């Protein structure tokens, strides 16, 4: 009698990822829009993209050429499709898939899929949140490219949000819906562009598509969108917006300066938040400005204000002391240098008029005689400085304050509490960026040979975020709908688990294959079965 032959393959949480890819029909959507070449006999472009999503959400950060090793101990037939082996998912197949995504146009390809996903999940999409971030990459890209070529992004140095100005970077613009955080639009951009420019281009070229497909009411963004030209474009397209108003605008600065004399009302549902409403016509667009005061943040900022002002004022005083030791050839140069110090000083002011000290200089050695005449004179400027009390008072006045602007002039449809709630959904897109920048998420995959593949990989990374957010939304929605619970880290029942916590709880699930025929899923526990059952039949089949 022949001995049993057993094979153990790791399934863990990847069944949830594969199940969501199947539910959203990602592979079918991509294969319907991209023609597979004759060499793609084993793996289609859509299946290759799903493989990259599974790898990305496997939190291993594998490079493309290590994909076969990642899938070596995974049940590929369950996760991706019948007949696919780990060796089929090599760097050539995945590289060809990235090239095909780039040729198809990543932004438009992603947008059409995202619209289908939002409709499938029945999300109301009341507001869309727009933001951008930078991702640093290694390697020399676009070395022979035309800098005026608009067909491909240029990976170069620019303002780095990762605090890595020494590395080249690429910018990713994301737009998410405000309930589940599903990214509905992604646009790669060159590493040296700023958000103001990108936001204007997105609003100019893509806003009409969002309005027609998603029927969203508000477009939400940070202060980078609050530019006169952008606001005018939004108003012309009859798009309501909510944006943070930059405090360097003269009108906004004056409003914050009057906060101590204004009558502020408490914001319903937000403890320690107070607000006041004023009208504005910035950028020739009629708006309502809401000045908010966060008392809790105000108190915390006061603790650091003294330390910050003391550090800055001491630095300015030391600069004045250094200036007093510098020699000038004439009185006017010394006065000009003192005036420059005063202009550059933010906190310190001169207590009195500067004193100019003239010192004679002799060329000979030793002490000059009383009859010797100096060869030339050197001039030194001396002065004392102080920090006015009103400087600190002005700094304290703006603590904890911020302004939100909107062109929704209907006071019945949008009050201060609703406005603040919608704006706080901006955390969805910021959370998406934190997810994409996680050190164990596809971080090593940015070592690619071509900038075109970097652009396509950004789409794959955004698809990973879409699948992750969709899984999290479905789990939370079904737990509440079916009145079921999932244990948190303290083993207390709750209904809002993060997908990452659920993924962690799915460790230890394997597929046992006996004699290359019989398959059994082993390692399932009660809390895992709860998630599988509430998600539906397709997920049950993946874990059975």
Coordinates of C-alpha atoms in Angstrom, one line a residue:
X1 CA 0.0 0.0 0.0
X2 CA 1.4 3.4 -1.1
X3 CA 2.0 6.0 1.7
X4 CA -0.2 9.1 1.8
X5 CA 1.3 12.1 0.0
X6 CA 0.4 15.4 1.8
X7 CA 1.0 19.0 0.7
X8 CA 0.3 22.0 2.9
X9 CA -0.3 25.4 1.3
X10 CA -0.7 28.7 3.2
X11 CA -4.1 30.4 2.7
X12 CA -4.4 32.7 5.7
X13 CA -6.2 36.0 4.8
X14 CA -5.4 35.8 1.1
X15 CA -8.7 34.0 0.5
X16 CA -10.4 37.3 1.6
X17 CA -8.3 39.3 -0.9
X18 CA -8.9 36.8 -3.7
X19 CA -12.6 36.7 -2.9
X20 CA -13.0 40.5 -3.1
X21 CA -11.1 40.5 -6.4
X22 CA -13.6 38.0 -7.7
X23 CA -16.5 39.9 -6.2
X24 CA -15.4 43.1 -7.9
X25 CA -14.5 41.2 -11.1
X26 CA -11.1 42.9 -11.4
X27 CA -9.5 40.3 -13.7
X28 CA -12.6 40.2 -16.0
X29 CA -12.7 44.0 -16.2
X30 CA -9.1 44.3 -17.2
X31 CA -9.1 41.4 -19.7
X32 CA -12.2 42.9 -21.4
X33 CA -10.4 46.1 -22.0
X34 CA -6.8 44.9 -22.7
X35 CA -6.1 42.4 -25.5
X36 CA -3.9 39.6 -24.2
X37 CA -1.0 38.8 -26.6
X38 CA -0.2 35.4 -28.0
X39 CA 2.5 34.8 -25.3
X40 CA 0.0 35.1 -22.4
X41 CA -1.0 31.4 -22.6
X42 CA -0.9 30.6 -19.0
X43 CA -1.7 33.9 -17.3
X44 CA -3.9 36.7 -18.6
X45 CA -3.2 40.4 -17.9
X46 CA -6.1 40.5 -15.5
X47 CA -4.9 37.4 -13.6
X48 CA -1.4 39.0 -13.4
X49 CA -2.9 42.1 -11.9
X50 CA -4.8 40.0 -9.3
X51 CA -1.6 38.2 -8.5
X52 CA 0.1 41.6 -7.8
X53 CA -2.8 42.6 -5.6
X54 CA -2.6 39.4 -3.6
X55 CA 1.1 39.9 -3.2
X56 CA 0.7 43.5 -2.2
X57 CA -1.9 42.7 0.5
X58 CA 0.3 39.8 1.6
X59 CA 2.4 42.5 3.3
X60 CA 5.7 41.0 2.2
X61 CA 7.0 43.8 -0.1
X62 CA 8.4 41.3 -2.6
X63 CA 10.0 42.6 -5.8
X64 CA 8.7 41.4 -9.1
X65 CA 11.3 38.7 -9.7
X66 CA 10.5 37.1 -6.3
X67 CA 6.8 36.6 -7.1
X68 CA 7.3 32.8 -7.9
X69 CA 8.8 32.3 -4.4
X70 CA 5.9 34.2 -2.8
X71 CA 3.3 31.9 -4.5
X72 CA 5.3 28.7 -4.2
X73 CA 3.4 27.7 -1.0
X74 CA 0.1 29.3 -1.9
X75 CA -3.1 27.5 -3.3
X76 CA -2.9 29.4 -6.6
X77 CA -5.8 27.4 -8.1
X78 CA -8.1 28.9 -5.4
X79 CA -6.7 32.4 -5.4
X80 CA -6.1 33.2 -9.1
X81 CA -7.3 30.4 -11.4
X82 CA -7.0 26.8 -12.5
X83 CA -3.8 25.7 -14.2
X84 CA -1.6 28.5 -13.0
X85 CA 1.7 27.6 -11.4
X86 CA 4.1 29.7 -9.3
X87 CA 6.6 29.7 -12.1
X88 CA 4.1 31.3 -14.5
X89 CA 4.1 34.4 -12.4
X90 CA 7.6 35.5 -13.3
X91 CA 9.0 39.0 -13.8
X92 CA 8.5 38.9 -17.6
X93 CA 4.8 38.1 -17.3
X94 CA 4.3 40.8 -14.6
X95 CA 6.4 43.4 -16.5
X96 CA 4.3 42.8 -19.6
X97 CA 1.2 43.3 -17.6
X98 CA 2.5 46.6 -16.3
X99 CA 3.3 47.7 -19.8
X100 CA -0.2 46.8 -21.0
X101 CA -1.8 48.8 -18.1
X102 CA 0.3 51.8 -19.1
X103 CA -0.6 51.6 -22.8
X104 CA -4.3 51.4 -21.9
X105 CA -4.1 54.6 -19.8
X106 CA -4.0 54.0 -16.1
X107 CA -6.2 56.9 -14.9
X108 CA -9.1 56.3 -17.2
X109 CA -8.8 52.5 -16.8
X110 CA -8.9 52.8 -13.0
X111 CA -11.8 55.4 -13.0
X112 CA -14.2 53.2 -14.9
X113 CA -13.5 50.2 -12.6
X114 CA -13.8 52.4 -9.5
X115 CA -17.2 53.6 -10.6
X116 CA -18.4 50.0 -11.0
X117 CA -17.0 49.2 -7.5
X118 CA -18.8 52.2 -5.8
X119 CA -22.1 51.2 -7.5
X120 CA -21.6 47.5 -6.5
X121 CA -21.0 48.4 -2.9
X122 CA -24.0 50.8 -3.0
X123 CA -22.1 53.7 -1.5
X124 CA -23.9 57.0 -1.4
X125 CA -20.8 59.0 -2.4
X126 CA -21.9 62.3 -0.9
X127 CA -18.4 63.7 -1.0
X128 CA -15.1 63.0 -2.8
X129 CA -11.8 63.8 -1.0
X130 CA -8.9 64.9 -3.1
X131 CA -5.2 64.9 -1.9
X132 CA -1.7 64.1 -3.2
X133 CA 1.5 62.6 -1.8
X134 CA 5.0 61.7 -3.0
X135 CA 6.7 58.3 -3.1
X136 CA 10.5 58.1 -3.3
X137 CA 12.1 55.7 -5.7
X138 CA 15.7 54.5 -6.4
X139 CA 17.3 54.4 -9.8
X140 CA 17.9 56.7 -12.7
X141 CA 14.7 57.3 -14.8
X142 CA 13.9 59.4 -17.8
X143 CA 17.6 59.9 -18.4
X144 CA 17.1 60.1 -22.2
X145 CA 13.5 61.4 -22.0
X146 CA 12.3 64.7 -23.4
X147 CA 11.4 66.9 -20.4
X148 CA 8.5 68.3 -22.4
X149 CA 7.0 64.8 -23.1
X150 CA 3.6 64.8 -21.6
X151 CA 2.9 61.1 -22.2
X152 CA 4.9 59.9 -19.3
X153 CA 5.6 61.1 -15.8
X154 CA 9.1 62.3 -15.0
X155 CA 10.7 60.7 -11.9
X156 CA 12.9 63.4 -10.5
X157 CA 13.6 65.4 -7.3
X158 CA 11.1 67.7 -5.8
X159 CA 9.3 68.5 -2.5
X160 CA 9.5 65.2 -0.6
X161 CA 6.7 64.5 2.0
X162 CA 8.8 61.5 3.0
X163 CA 11.6 63.8 4.1
X164 CA 14.0 62.2 1.5
X165 CA 15.0 65.1 -0.7
X166 CA 18.1 63.2 -1.8
X167 CA 16.0 60.7 -3.8
X168 CA 14.0 60.9 -6.9
X169 CA 10.2 60.7 -6.4
X170 CA 6.9 60.4 -8.1
X171 CA 3.6 62.1 -7.1
X172 CA 0.3 60.2 -6.7
X173 CA -3.0 62.1 -6.7
X174 CA -5.9 60.2 -5.1
X175 CA -9.6 60.9 -4.8
X176 CA -11.6 58.8 -2.4
X177 CA -15.3 58.6 -1.6
X178 CA -16.0 59.7 2.0
X179 CA -17.7 56.7 3.5
X180 CA -15.6 53.6 2.9
X181 CA -12.5 55.3 1.6
X182 CA -12.6 53.6 -1.8
X183 CA -10.2 55.4 -4.2
X184 CA -12.3 56.4 -7.2
X185 CA -9.6 58.2 -9.1
X186 CA -5.8 58.0 -9.3
X187 CA -3.3 60.0 -11.3
X188 CA 0.4 59.6 -11.3
X189 CA 2.4 62.9 -11.7
X190 CA 6.0 63.9 -12.1
X191 CA 8.0 64.2 -8.9
X192 CA 8.5 68.0 -9.2
X193 CA 4.9 69.1 -9.6
X194 CA 2.9 70.7 -6.7
X195 CA -0.6 69.9 -5.5
X196 CA -2.0 73.3 -6.7
X197 CA -1.1 72.5 -10.4
X198 CA -2.3 68.8 -10.1
X199 CA -5.6 69.8 -8.5
X200 CA -6.3 72.3 -11.3
X201 CA -5.6 69.8 -14.0
X202 CA -7.8 67.1 -12.4
X203 CA -10.7 69.5 -11.9
X204 CA -10.4 70.8 -15.4
X205 CA -10.1 67.5 -17.2
X206 CA -11.9 64.9 -15.0
X207 CA -14.5 66.6 -12.9
X208 CA -17.3 66.2 -15.4
X209 CA -16.7 62.4 -15.4
X210 CA -17.1 62.3 -11.6
X211 CA -20.3 64.3 -11.6
X212 CA -21.9 62.2 -14.3
X213 CA -20.8 58.8 -12.9
X214 CA -21.0 59.3 -9.2
X215 CA -23.3 62.2 -8.7
X216 CA -21.3 63.4 -5.7
X217 CA -22.4 66.6 -4.0
X218 CA -19.2 67.9 -2.6
X219 CA -15.5 67.9 -3.5
X220 CA -13.3 68.1 -0.4
X221 CA -9.6 69.0 -0.3
X222 CA -7.0 70.8 1.8
X223 CA -5.6 74.3 1.3
X224 CA -3.8 73.3 -1.9
X225 CA -7.1 73.5 -3.8
X226 CA -8.0 76.9 -2.4
X227 CA -6.6 78.9 -5.4
X228 CA -8.6 81.6 -7.1
X229 CA -8.4 79.9 -10.6
X230 CA -9.4 76.5 -9.2
X231 CA -12.3 77.9 -7.2
X232 CA -13.6 79.7 -10.4
X233 CA -13.3 76.5 -12.4
X234 CA -15.3 74.6 -9.7
X235 CA -18.0 77.4 -9.6
X236 CA -18.3 77.4 -13.4
X237 CA -18.9 73.6 -13.4
X238 CA -21.5 74.1 -10.7
X239 CA -19.5 71.8 -8.3
X240 CA -19.9 72.4 -4.6
X241 CA -16.7 72.3 -2.7
X242 CA -15.4 72.3 0.9
X243 CA -11.8 73.4 1.4
X244 CA -9.5 74.6 4.1
X245 CA -8.7 78.3 3.7
X246 CA -5.0 79.1 3.9
X247 CA -4.3 81.4 6.8
X248 CA -1.7 83.4 4.7
X249 CA -4.6 85.0 2.8
X250 CA -5.0 88.6 4.0
X251 CA -8.7 88.2 4.6
X252 CA -8.3 84.9 6.5
X253 CA -5.5 86.3 8.6
X254 CA -7.6 89.3 9.6
X255 CA -10.5 87.0 10.5
X256 CA -8.4 84.8 12.8
X257 CA -7.0 87.9 14.4
X258 CA -10.5 89.0 15.5
X259 CA -11.4 85.6 17.0
X260 CA -11.1 86.9 20.6
X261 CA -13.8 89.6 19.9
X262 CA -16.2 87.3 18.0
X263 CA -19.2 85.5 19.3
X264 CA -18.6 81.8 18.8
X265 CA -21.2 79.1 19.1
X266 CA -20.5 75.5 20.1
X267 CA -20.7 73.0 17.3
X268 CA -23.3 70.3 17.9
X269 CA -21.8 66.9 18.3
X270 CA -18.2 68.1 18.6
X271 CA -17.1 68.8 22.1
X272 CA -14.8 71.8 22.5
X273 CA -15.4 73.0 19.0
X274 CA -16.7 76.5 18.4
X275 CA -17.6 78.3 15.2
X276 CA -18.7 81.5 13.6
X277 CA -19.9 82.1 10.0
X278 CA -19.0 85.0 7.7
X279 CA -19.4 85.6 4.0
X280 CA -16.5 85.9 1.5
X281 CA -16.0 86.6 -2.2
X282 CA -12.4 85.3 -2.5
X283 CA -11.5 84.6 -6.1
X284 CA -14.8 86.3 -7.2
X285 CA -16.7 83.2 -5.9
X286 CA -19.5 83.8 -3.4
X287 CA -18.7 81.6 -0.3
X288 CA -19.4 81.0 3.3
X289 CA -16.5 80.9 5.6
X290 CA -16.7 79.0 8.9
X291 CA -14.1 80.0 11.5
X292 CA -13.5 77.0 13.9
X293 CA -11.8 77.1 17.3
X294 CA -10.7 73.8 18.7
X295 CA -10.3 74.5 22.4
X296 CA -8.5 71.2 23.2
X297 CA -6.0 71.8 20.4
X298 CA -5.6 75.4 21.5
X299 CA -4.6 74.4 25.0
X300 CA -2.1 71.8 23.7
X301 CA -0.6 74.4 21.3
X302 CA -0.1 76.9 24.1
X303 CA 2.2 74.5 25.9
X304 CA 4.6 74.5 22.9
X305 CA 4.2 78.2 22.0
X306 CA 6.5 79.6 24.7
X307 CA 9.2 77.0 24.0
X308 CA 9.0 77.7 20.2
X309 CA 9.1 81.5 20.6
X310 CA 12.0 81.3 23.1
X311 CA 14.0 79.2 20.8
X312 CA 13.4 81.4 17.8
X313 CA 14.0 84.7 19.6
X314 CA 17.3 83.4 21.1
X315 CA 18.4 82.6 17.6
X316 CA 17.5 86.0 16.3
X317 CA 19.3 87.6 19.3
X318 CA 22.4 85.6 18.6
X319 CA 22.3 86.7 15.0
X320 CA 22.3 90.3 16.2
X321 CA 25.3 89.5 18.5
X322 CA 27.2 88.1 15.6
X323 CA 26.3 91.1 13.5
X324 CA 27.9 93.3 16.2
X325 CA 31.2 91.6 15.7
X326 CA 31.3 92.1 11.9
X327 CA 33.3 95.0 10.5
X328 CA 32.0 97.2 7.7
X329 CA 33.9 99.8 5.6
X330 CA 31.4 102.5 6.0
X331 CA 28.5 103.6 8.3
X332 CA 25.9 103.1 5.6
X333 CA 26.8 99.4 5.1
X334 CA 26.5 98.8 8.8
X335 CA 23.1 100.4 9.0
X336 CA 22.0 98.4 5.9
X337 CA 23.1 95.1 7.6
X338 CA 21.2 96.0 10.7
X339 CA 18.1 96.9 8.7
X340 CA 18.4 93.4 7.0
X341 CA 18.5 91.7 10.4
X342 CA 15.4 93.6 11.5
X343 CA 13.6 92.6 8.3
X344 CA 14.5 88.9 8.7
X345 CA 13.6 88.8 12.4
X346 CA 10.1 87.5 13.0
X347 CA 9.9 88.0 16.7
X348 CA 12.6 90.4 17.9
X349 CA 12.5 94.2 17.5
X350 CA 15.3 96.7 18.2
X351 CA 14.9 98.3 21.6
X352 CA 16.7 101.6 20.5
X353 CA 18.3 103.1 17.5
X354 CA 21.4 101.1 16.5
X355 CA 24.7 102.6 17.7
X356 CA 27.6 102.8 15.1
X357 CA 31.0 102.4 16.6
X358 CA 34.0 103.6 14.6
X359 CA 37.4 102.0 15.2
X360 CA 40.6 103.2 13.6
X361 CA 42.9 100.6 11.9
X362 CA 46.7 100.9 11.6
X363 CA 48.9 98.8 9.3
X364 CA 52.1 98.9 11.5
X365 CA 53.0 96.5 14.3
X366 CA 52.6 97.4 17.9
X367 CA 50.9 100.3 19.6
X368 CA 50.7 103.3 17.2
X369 CA 52.1 106.6 18.4
X370 CA 49.8 109.6 19.3
X371 CA 50.9 111.3 16.0
X372 CA 50.1 108.3 13.7
X373 CA 47.2 108.5 11.4
X374 CA 45.0 105.5 10.8
X375 CA 45.1 103.8 7.4
X376 CA 41.3 103.3 7.4
X377 CA 38.3 103.0 9.7
X378 CA 36.1 100.0 10.6
X379 CA 32.4 100.4 11.6
X380 CA 30.5 98.1 13.9
X381 CA 26.8 98.2 14.6
X382 CA 25.5 97.6 18.1
X383 CA 21.9 97.2 19.3
X384 CA 19.6 95.5 21.8
X385 CA 16.4 93.6 21.0
X386 CA 13.2 92.5 22.7
X387 CA 10.0 90.6 21.9
X388 CA 6.9 92.7 22.2
X389 CA 4.0 91.4 24.3
X390 CA 1.6 91.9 21.4
X391 CA 3.7 89.5 19.3
X392 CA 2.9 86.7 21.7
X393 CA -0.8 87.8 21.9
X394 CA -1.1 87.7 18.2
X395 CA 0.5 84.3 18.1
X396 CA -1.9 83.0 20.7
X397 CA -4.9 84.4 18.9
X398 CA -4.6 82.0 16.0
X399 CA -3.9 78.9 18.2
X400 CA -6.4 76.1 17.5
X401 CA -8.1 78.1 14.7
X402 CA -8.8 77.1 11.2
X403 CA -11.2 78.3 8.4
X404 CA -13.3 76.1 6.1
X405 CA -14.8 77.6 3.0
X406 CA -17.7 76.4 0.8
X407 CA -19.7 77.7 -2.1
X408 CA -22.8 76.0 -0.8
X409 CA -24.8 79.1 0.2
X410 CA -27.9 77.2 1.5
X411 CA -27.8 77.5 5.3
X412 CA -30.5 74.9 5.7
X413 CA -28.6 72.2 3.8
X414 CA -25.2 72.7 5.3
X415 CA -24.5 73.9 8.9
X416 CA -21.2 74.1 10.8
X417 CA -21.5 70.6 12.3
X418 CA -22.2 69.0 8.9
X419 CA -19.5 70.9 7.2
X420 CA -16.9 69.8 9.8
X421 CA -18.1 66.2 9.6
X422 CA -17.7 66.2 5.8
X423 CA -14.2 67.8 6.0
X424 CA -13.0 65.4 8.6
X425 CA -13.6 62.6 6.0
X426 CA -10.4 63.9 4.4
X427 CA -8.8 61.5 6.9
X428 CA -9.9 58.7 4.5
X429 CA -7.5 59.7 1.7
X430 CA -4.8 60.5 4.2
X431 CA -5.2 57.1 5.8
X432 CA -4.9 55.6 2.3
X433 CA -1.6 57.3 1.8
X434 CA -0.4 55.9 5.1
X435 CA -1.4 52.5 4.0
X436 CA 0.4 52.8 0.7
X437 CA 3.6 54.0 2.5
X438 CA 3.5 51.1 5.0
X439 CA 7.1 49.6 5.0
X440 CA 5.8 46.1 4.4
X441 CA 3.5 47.1 1.4
X442 CA 5.1 46.7 -2.0
X443 CA 7.9 49.0 -0.9
X444 CA 10.6 47.1 -2.8
X445 CA 8.6 46.9 -6.0
X446 CA 9.5 50.5 -6.9
X447 CA 12.8 49.2 -8.1
X448 CA 11.7 49.0 -11.8
X449 CA 13.5 49.6 -15.0
X450 CA 11.1 52.0 -16.7
X451 CA 9.1 55.0 -15.6
X452 CA 6.1 53.7 -17.5
X453 CA 6.1 50.6 -15.2
X454 CA 6.3 52.8 -12.2
X455 CA 3.2 54.6 -13.4
X456 CA 1.4 51.3 -13.9
X457 CA 2.5 50.0 -10.5
X458 CA 1.0 53.0 -8.9
X459 CA -2.3 51.9 -10.4
X460 CA -1.8 48.4 -8.9
X461 CA -1.0 49.9 -5.5
X462 CA -4.2 51.9 -5.7
X463 CA -6.1 48.7 -6.6
X464 CA -4.7 47.1 -3.5
X465 CA -6.0 50.0 -1.5
X466 CA -9.4 49.7 -3.2
X467 CA -9.6 45.9 -2.3
X468 CA -8.5 46.6 1.2
X469 CA -11.0 49.3 1.8
X470 CA -13.8 47.2 0.1
X471 CA -13.1 44.3 2.4
X472 CA -13.1 46.5 5.5
X473 CA -16.4 48.2 4.4
X474 CA -18.1 44.9 3.7
X475 CA -17.1 43.3 7.0
X476 CA -18.3 46.3 9.0
X477 CA -21.5 46.7 7.0
X478 CA -22.4 43.0 7.3
X479 CA -21.5 42.7 11.0
X480 CA -24.0 45.6 11.7
X481 CA -26.6 44.3 9.3
X482 CA -26.6 40.8 10.7
X483 CA -26.1 41.9 14.3
X484 CA -22.9 39.9 14.7
X485 CA -19.6 40.8 16.4
X486 CA -15.9 40.2 16.0
X487 CA -13.5 40.2 18.9
X488 CA -11.0 43.1 19.2
X489 CA -7.5 42.9 20.6
X490 CA -8.9 42.7 24.1
X491 CA -11.3 40.0 23.0
X492 CA -14.3 42.3 23.5
X493 CA -17.0 42.1 20.8
X494 CA -17.3 45.0 18.4
X495 CA -18.5 45.8 14.9
X496 CA -15.8 48.1 13.4
X497 CA -12.7 46.0 13.0
X498 CA -9.9 47.2 10.7
X499 CA -9.1 44.9 7.7
X500 CA -5.5 44.7 9.0
X501 CA -6.7 43.3 12.3
X502 CA -8.9 40.8 10.5
X503 CA -6.0 39.8 8.3
X504 CA -3.9 39.2 11.4
X505 CA -6.6 37.0 12.9
X506 CA -6.6 34.8 9.8
X507 CA -3.1 33.5 10.4
X508 CA -2.7 29.7 10.6
X509 CA -5.2 28.7 7.9
X510 CA -3.8 26.2 5.4
X511 CA -5.0 24.0 2.5
X512 CA -4.1 20.3 3.0
X513 CA -3.9 18.3 -0.2
X514 CA -3.9 14.5 0.1
X515 CA -2.6 12.4 -2.8
X516 CA -2.9 15.4 -5.2
X517 CA -6.7 15.1 -5.1
X518 CA -8.4 15.6 -1.8
X519 CA -8.2 19.1 -0.4
X520 CA -9.1 20.2 3.2
X521 CA -8.9 23.6 4.7
X522 CA -7.4 23.3 8.2
X523 CA -6.9 25.8 11.0
X524 CA -10.3 27.5 10.9
X525 CA -11.6 28.9 14.2
X526 CA -14.9 30.5 15.3
X527 CA -13.9 34.1 14.8
X528 CA -12.6 33.4 11.3
X529 CA -15.8 31.5 10.4
X530 CA -17.8 34.6 11.5
X531 CA -16.1 36.7 8.9
X532 CA -16.3 34.1 6.1
X533 CA -20.0 33.4 6.7
X534 CA -21.1 37.1 6.7
X535 CA -19.3 37.8 3.5
X536 CA -21.2 35.2 1.5
X537 CA -21.1 32.0 -0.6
X538 CA -18.1 32.9 -2.7
X539 CA -15.9 33.4 0.3
X540 CA -17.2 30.2 1.9
X541 CA -16.2 28.2 -1.2
X542 CA -12.7 29.6 -1.0
X543 CA -12.3 28.4 2.6
X544 CA -14.0 25.0 2.1

